[in-house]
Coordinates of C-alpha atoms and ligand atoms in Angstrom, one line a residue:
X1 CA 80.4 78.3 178.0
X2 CA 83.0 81.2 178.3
X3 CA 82.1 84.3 181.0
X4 CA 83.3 87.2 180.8
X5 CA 82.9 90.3 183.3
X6 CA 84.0 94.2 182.1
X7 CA 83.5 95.6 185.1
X8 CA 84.1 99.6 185.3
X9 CA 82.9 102.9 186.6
X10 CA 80.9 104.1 182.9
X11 CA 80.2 107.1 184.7
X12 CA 79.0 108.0 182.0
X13 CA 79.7 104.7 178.8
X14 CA 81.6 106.1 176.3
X15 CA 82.6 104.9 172.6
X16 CA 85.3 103.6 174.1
X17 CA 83.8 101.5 175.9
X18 CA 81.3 100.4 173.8
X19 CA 84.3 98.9 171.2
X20 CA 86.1 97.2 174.3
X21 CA 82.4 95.7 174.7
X22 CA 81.7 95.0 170.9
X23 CA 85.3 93.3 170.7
X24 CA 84.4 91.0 174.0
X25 CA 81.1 89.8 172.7
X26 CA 82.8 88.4 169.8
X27 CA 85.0 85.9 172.0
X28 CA 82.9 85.0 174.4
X29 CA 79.7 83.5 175.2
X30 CA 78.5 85.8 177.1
X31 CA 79.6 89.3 178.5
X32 CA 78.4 90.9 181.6
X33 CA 79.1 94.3 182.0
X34 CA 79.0 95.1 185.5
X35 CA 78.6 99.4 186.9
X36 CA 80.5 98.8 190.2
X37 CA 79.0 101.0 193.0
X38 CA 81.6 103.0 194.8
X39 CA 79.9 103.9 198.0
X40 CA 82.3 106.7 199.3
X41 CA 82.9 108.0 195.7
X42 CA 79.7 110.0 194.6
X43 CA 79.7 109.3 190.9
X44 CA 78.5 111.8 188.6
X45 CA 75.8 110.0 186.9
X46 CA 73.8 107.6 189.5
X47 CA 74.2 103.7 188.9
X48 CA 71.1 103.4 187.8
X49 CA 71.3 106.0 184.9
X50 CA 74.3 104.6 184.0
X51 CA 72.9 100.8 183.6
X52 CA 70.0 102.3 181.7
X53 CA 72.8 104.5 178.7
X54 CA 74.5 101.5 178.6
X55 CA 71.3 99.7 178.2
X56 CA 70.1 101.9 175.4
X57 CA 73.7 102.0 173.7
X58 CA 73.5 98.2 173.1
X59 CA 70.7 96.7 171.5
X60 CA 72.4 94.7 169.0
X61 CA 74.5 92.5 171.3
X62 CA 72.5 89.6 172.5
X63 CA 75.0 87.6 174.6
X64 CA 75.7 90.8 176.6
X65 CA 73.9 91.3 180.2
X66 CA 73.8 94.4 182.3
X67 CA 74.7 94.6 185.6
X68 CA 75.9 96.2 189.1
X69 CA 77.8 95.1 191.8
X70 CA 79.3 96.0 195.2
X71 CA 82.4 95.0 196.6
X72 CA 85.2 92.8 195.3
X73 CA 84.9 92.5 191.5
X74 CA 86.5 89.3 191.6
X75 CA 84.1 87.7 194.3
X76 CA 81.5 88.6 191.9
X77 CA 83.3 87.5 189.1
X78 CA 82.7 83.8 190.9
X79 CA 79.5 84.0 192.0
X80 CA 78.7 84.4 188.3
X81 CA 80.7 82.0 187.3
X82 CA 82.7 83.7 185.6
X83 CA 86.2 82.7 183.8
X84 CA 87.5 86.0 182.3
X85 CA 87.9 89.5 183.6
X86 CA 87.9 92.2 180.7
X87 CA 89.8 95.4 181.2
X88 CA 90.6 97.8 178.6
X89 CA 94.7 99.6 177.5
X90 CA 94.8 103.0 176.5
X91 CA 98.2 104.3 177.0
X92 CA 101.1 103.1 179.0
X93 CA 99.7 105.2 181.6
X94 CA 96.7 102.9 182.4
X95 CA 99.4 99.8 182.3
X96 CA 100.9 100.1 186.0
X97 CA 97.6 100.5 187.5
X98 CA 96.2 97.6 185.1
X99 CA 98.8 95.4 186.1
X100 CA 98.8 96.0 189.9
X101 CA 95.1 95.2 189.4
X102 CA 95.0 91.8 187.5
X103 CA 97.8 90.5 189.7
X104 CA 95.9 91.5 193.3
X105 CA 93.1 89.5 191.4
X106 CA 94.9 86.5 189.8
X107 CA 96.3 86.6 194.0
X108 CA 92.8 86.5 195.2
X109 CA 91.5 83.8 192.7
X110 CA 93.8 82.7 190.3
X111 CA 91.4 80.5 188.4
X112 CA 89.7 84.1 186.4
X113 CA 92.0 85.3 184.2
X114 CA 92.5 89.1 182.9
X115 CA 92.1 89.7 179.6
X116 CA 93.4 93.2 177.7
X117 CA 91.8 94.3 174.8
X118 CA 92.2 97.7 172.7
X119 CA 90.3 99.9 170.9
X120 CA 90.4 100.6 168.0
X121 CA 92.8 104.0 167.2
X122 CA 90.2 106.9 166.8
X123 CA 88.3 105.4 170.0
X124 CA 91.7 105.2 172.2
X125 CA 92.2 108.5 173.9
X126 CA 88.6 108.7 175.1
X127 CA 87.8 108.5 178.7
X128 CA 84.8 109.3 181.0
X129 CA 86.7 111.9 182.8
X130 CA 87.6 113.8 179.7
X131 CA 84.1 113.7 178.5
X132 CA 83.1 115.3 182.2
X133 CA 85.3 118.1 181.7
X134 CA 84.3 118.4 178.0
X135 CA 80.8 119.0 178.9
X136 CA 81.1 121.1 181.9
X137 CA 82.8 123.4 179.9
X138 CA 80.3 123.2 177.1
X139 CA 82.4 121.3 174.5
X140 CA 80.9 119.1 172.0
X141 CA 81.2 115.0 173.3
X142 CA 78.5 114.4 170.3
X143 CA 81.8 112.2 169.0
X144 CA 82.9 110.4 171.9
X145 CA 79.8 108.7 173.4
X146 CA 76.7 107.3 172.3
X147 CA 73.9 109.1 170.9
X148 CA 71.7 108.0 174.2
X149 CA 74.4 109.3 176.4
X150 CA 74.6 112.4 174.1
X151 CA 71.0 112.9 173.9
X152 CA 70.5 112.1 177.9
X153 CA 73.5 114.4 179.1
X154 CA 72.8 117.1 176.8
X155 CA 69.2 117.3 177.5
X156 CA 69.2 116.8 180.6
X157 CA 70.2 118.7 184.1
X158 CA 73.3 116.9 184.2
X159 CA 73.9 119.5 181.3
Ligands
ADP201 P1 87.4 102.2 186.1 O1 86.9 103.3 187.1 O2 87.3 100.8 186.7 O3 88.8 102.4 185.5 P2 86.2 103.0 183.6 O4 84.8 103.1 183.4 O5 87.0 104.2 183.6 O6 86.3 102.2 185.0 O7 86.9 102.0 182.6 C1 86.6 100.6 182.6 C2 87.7 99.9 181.8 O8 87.6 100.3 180.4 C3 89.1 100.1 182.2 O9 89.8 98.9 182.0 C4 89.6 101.2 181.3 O10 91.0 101.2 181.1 C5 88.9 100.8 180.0 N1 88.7 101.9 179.0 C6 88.0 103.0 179.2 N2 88.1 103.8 178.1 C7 88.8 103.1 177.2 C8 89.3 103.4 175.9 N3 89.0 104.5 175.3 N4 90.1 102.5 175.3 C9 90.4 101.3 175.9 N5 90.0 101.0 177.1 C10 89.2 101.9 177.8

């Protein structure tokens, strides 16, 4: 049984994301996405409302849990048992960073691998960040995240 872990802010999930996450779920047995709490960041969404979009955005996959963490992602990579880590490419610019990443890891633990995967095209540019900054300035995300997240960010006081 193959494990794989995408771990990653989702603050909030986006469509990007989601395909990164669809396209996982196909090669593996089973896929835990896992929100990683960054205690000195304060995130914009909490953990928990971030677990709960991702949550409603994916009731079709069945071999996919959903989780949080603290700490090293690769420590929890092994307590789960866990062979693969799953990280997603945009650009060139997320490949240094990417890199630096999987190697500190592969230094850590060598035995759980990295694995890159795309998006496809019209998902590739999207990032949380964008999405933020989209919606703060009252911009329409309605095509770049999940109707929950839509629904939840535009209805809510995050708005
Ligand atoms: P982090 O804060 O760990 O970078 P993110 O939630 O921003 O967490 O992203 C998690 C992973 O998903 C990262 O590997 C990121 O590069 C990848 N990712 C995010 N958006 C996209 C996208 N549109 N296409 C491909 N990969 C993506």
């Amino acid at each position: 049984m193959k494990i794989a872990i995408y771990p990653g802010s989702f603050d909030p999930v986006t469509k990007g994301h989601l395909d990164i996450l669809k396209n996982a779920a196909g090669i593996f047995d089973k896929v835990i996405i896992a929100v990683a709490h960054n205690g000195e960041k304060k995130g914009f969404l909490t953990v928990d409302e971030r677990i709960k979009l991702i949550k409603d955005s994916i009731p079709d996959l069945k071999n996919v849990v959903v989780d949080s963490f603290e700490g090293l992602t690769i420590e929890y990579a092994q307590k789960h048992g866990a062979d693969v880590l799953i990280r997603g490419l945009r650009a060139v610019s997320d490949f240094e960073y990417e890199m630096q990443l999987s190697q500190t890891n592969s230094a850590l633990c060598d035995k759980v691998k990295t694995v890159f995967l795309t998006t496809k095209p019209k998902y590739n540019f999207i990032s949380s960040s964008t999405i933020k900054e989209i919606l703060a300035n009252g911009g329409d995300i309605s095509k770049f995240v999940p109707e929950p997240v839509y629904n939840y960010l535009t209805n809510s006081e995050k708005k």
